[in-house]
CSV table of C-alpha atoms in Angstrom, one decimal:
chain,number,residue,atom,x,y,z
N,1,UNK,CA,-0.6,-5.4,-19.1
N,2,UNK,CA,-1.1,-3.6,-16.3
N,3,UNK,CA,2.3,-2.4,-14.7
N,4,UNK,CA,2.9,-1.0,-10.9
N,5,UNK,CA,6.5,-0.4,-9.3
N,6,UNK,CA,6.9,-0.1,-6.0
N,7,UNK,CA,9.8,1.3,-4.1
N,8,UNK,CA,10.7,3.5,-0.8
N,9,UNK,CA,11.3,0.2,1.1
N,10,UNK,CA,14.3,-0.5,3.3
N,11,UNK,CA,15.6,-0.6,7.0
N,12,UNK,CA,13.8,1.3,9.5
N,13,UNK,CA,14.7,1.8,13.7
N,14,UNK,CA,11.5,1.3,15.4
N,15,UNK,CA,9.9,4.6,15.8
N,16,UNK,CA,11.0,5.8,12.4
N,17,UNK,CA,9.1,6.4,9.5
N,18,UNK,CA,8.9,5.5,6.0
N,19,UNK,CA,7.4,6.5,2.4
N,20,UNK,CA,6.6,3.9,-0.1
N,21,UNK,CA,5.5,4.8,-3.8
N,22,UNK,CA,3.2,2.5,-6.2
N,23,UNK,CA,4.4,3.8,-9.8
N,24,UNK,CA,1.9,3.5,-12.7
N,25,UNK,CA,0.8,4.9,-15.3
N,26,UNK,CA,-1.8,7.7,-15.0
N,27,UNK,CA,-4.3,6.1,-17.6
N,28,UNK,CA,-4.2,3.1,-14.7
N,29,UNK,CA,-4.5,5.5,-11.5
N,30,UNK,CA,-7.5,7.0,-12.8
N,31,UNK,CA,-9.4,3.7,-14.5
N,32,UNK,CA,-8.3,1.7,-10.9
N,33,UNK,CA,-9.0,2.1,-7.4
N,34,UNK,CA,-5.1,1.0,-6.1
N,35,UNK,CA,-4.5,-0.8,-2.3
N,36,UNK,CA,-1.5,-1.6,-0.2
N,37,UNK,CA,-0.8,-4.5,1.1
N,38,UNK,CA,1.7,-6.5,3.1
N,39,UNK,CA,3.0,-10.0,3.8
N,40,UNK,CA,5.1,-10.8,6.4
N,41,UNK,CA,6.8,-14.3,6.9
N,42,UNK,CA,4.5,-17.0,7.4
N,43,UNK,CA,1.6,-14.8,7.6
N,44,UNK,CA,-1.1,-14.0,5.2
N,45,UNK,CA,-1.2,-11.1,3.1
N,46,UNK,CA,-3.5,-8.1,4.4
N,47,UNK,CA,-5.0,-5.6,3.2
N,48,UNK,CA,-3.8,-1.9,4.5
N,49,UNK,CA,-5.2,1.1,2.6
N,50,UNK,CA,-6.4,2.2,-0.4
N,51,UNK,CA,-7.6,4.7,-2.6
N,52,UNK,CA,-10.6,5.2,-5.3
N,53,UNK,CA,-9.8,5.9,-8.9
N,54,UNK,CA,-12.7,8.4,-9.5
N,55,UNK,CA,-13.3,10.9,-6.4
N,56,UNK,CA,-9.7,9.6,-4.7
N,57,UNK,CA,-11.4,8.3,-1.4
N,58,UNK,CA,-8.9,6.9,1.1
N,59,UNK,CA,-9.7,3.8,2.9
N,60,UNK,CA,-7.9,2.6,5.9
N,61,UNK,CA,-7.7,-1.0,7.7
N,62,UNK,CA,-8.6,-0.2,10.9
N,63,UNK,CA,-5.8,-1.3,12.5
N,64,UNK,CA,-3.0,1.2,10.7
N,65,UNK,CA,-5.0,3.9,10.0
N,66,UNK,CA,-3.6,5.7,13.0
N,67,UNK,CA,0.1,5.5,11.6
N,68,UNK,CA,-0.6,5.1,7.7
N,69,UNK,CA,-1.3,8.0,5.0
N,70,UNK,CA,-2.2,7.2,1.5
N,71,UNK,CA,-2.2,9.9,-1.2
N,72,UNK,CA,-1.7,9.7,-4.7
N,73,UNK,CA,1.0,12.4,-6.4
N,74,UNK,CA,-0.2,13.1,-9.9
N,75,UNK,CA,3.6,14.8,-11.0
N,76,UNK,CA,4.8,11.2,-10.1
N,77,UNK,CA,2.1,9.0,-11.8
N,78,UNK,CA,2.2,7.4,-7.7
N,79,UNK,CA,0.5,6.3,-4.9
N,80,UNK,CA,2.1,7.2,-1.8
N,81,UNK,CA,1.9,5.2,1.3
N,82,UNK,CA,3.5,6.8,4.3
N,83,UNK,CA,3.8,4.5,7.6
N,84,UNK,CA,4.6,6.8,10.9
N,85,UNK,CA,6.0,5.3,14.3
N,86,UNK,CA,7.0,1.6,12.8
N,87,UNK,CA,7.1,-1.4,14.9
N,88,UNK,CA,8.9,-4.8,14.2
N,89,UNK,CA,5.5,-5.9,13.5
N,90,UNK,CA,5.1,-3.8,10.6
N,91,UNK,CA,8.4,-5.5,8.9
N,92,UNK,CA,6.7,-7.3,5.8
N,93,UNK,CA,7.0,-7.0,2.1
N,94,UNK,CA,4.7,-4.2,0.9
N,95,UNK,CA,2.6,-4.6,-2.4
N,96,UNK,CA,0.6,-2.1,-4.2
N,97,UNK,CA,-2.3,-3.7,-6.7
N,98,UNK,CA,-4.9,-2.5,-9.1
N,99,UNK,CA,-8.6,-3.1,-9.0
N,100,UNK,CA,-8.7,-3.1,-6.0
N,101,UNK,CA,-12.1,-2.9,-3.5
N,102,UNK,CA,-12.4,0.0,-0.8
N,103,UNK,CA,-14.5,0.7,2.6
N,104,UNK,CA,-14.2,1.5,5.8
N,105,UNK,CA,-12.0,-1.4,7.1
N,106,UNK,CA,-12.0,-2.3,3.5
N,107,UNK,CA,-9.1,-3.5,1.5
N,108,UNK,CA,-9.8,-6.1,-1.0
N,109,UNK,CA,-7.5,-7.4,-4.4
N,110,UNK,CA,-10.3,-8.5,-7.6
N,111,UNK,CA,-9.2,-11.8,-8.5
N,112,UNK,CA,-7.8,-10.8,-11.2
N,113,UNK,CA,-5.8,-7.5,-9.7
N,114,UNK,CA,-2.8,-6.4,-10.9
N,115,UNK,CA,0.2,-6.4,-8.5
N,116,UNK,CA,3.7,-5.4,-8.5
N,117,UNK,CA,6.9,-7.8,-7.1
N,118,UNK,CA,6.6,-5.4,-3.8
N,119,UNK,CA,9.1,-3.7,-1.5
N,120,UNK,CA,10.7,-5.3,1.4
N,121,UNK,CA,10.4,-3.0,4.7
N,122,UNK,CA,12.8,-4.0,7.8
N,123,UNK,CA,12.0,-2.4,11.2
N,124,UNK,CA,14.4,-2.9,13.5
N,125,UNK,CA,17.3,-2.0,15.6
């Protein structure tokens, strides 16, 4: 079974910034492409970045990509998500998931992806 951890989460002052981390095993980071995600309260989940498991392209929703980083750190069998400049709107639970699909504007779960029980993120004052 395909296990992720994330973690980083927390409250943040608007303006502040945060780092998440998506823990998984290495044999997972390189056989899956893995995505963040959010939901926020009464809201549907969305898709916010992701990155390939073979070259390590970086994909962005449109929307973040101004204020988001993804990166994966190979010491930490991770995948880094970095949010710059948070807004209230940004407060959500963050997921990270395997299998994941990846384009410009592009951030998709499989059906059958793998996801972890996600990080809650606060921003506010």
């Amino acid at each position: 079974q395909v296990q992720l951890v994330e973690s980083g989460g927390g409250l943040v002052q608007p303006g502040g910034s945060l780092t998440l981390s998506c823990a998984a095993s290495s044999a997972i980071l390189d056989s899956y492409a893995i995505g963040w995600f959010r939901q926020a309260p009464g809201k549907e989940r969305e898709g916010l970045s992701c990155i390939s498991s073979h070259k390590g392209g970086l994909y962005y929703r449109d929307s973040v990509k101004d204020r988001f980083t993804i990166s994966r750190d190979n010491a930490k069998n991770a995948v880094i998500l970095q949010i710059h400049s948070l807004k209230p709107e940004d407060t959500a639970v963050y997921y990270c998931a395997a299998d994941v699909s990846c384009g410009p504007n592009l951030v998709v779960a499989a059906p059958f992806a793998s996801w972890g029980r996600g990080t809650q993120v606060t921003v506010s004052s």
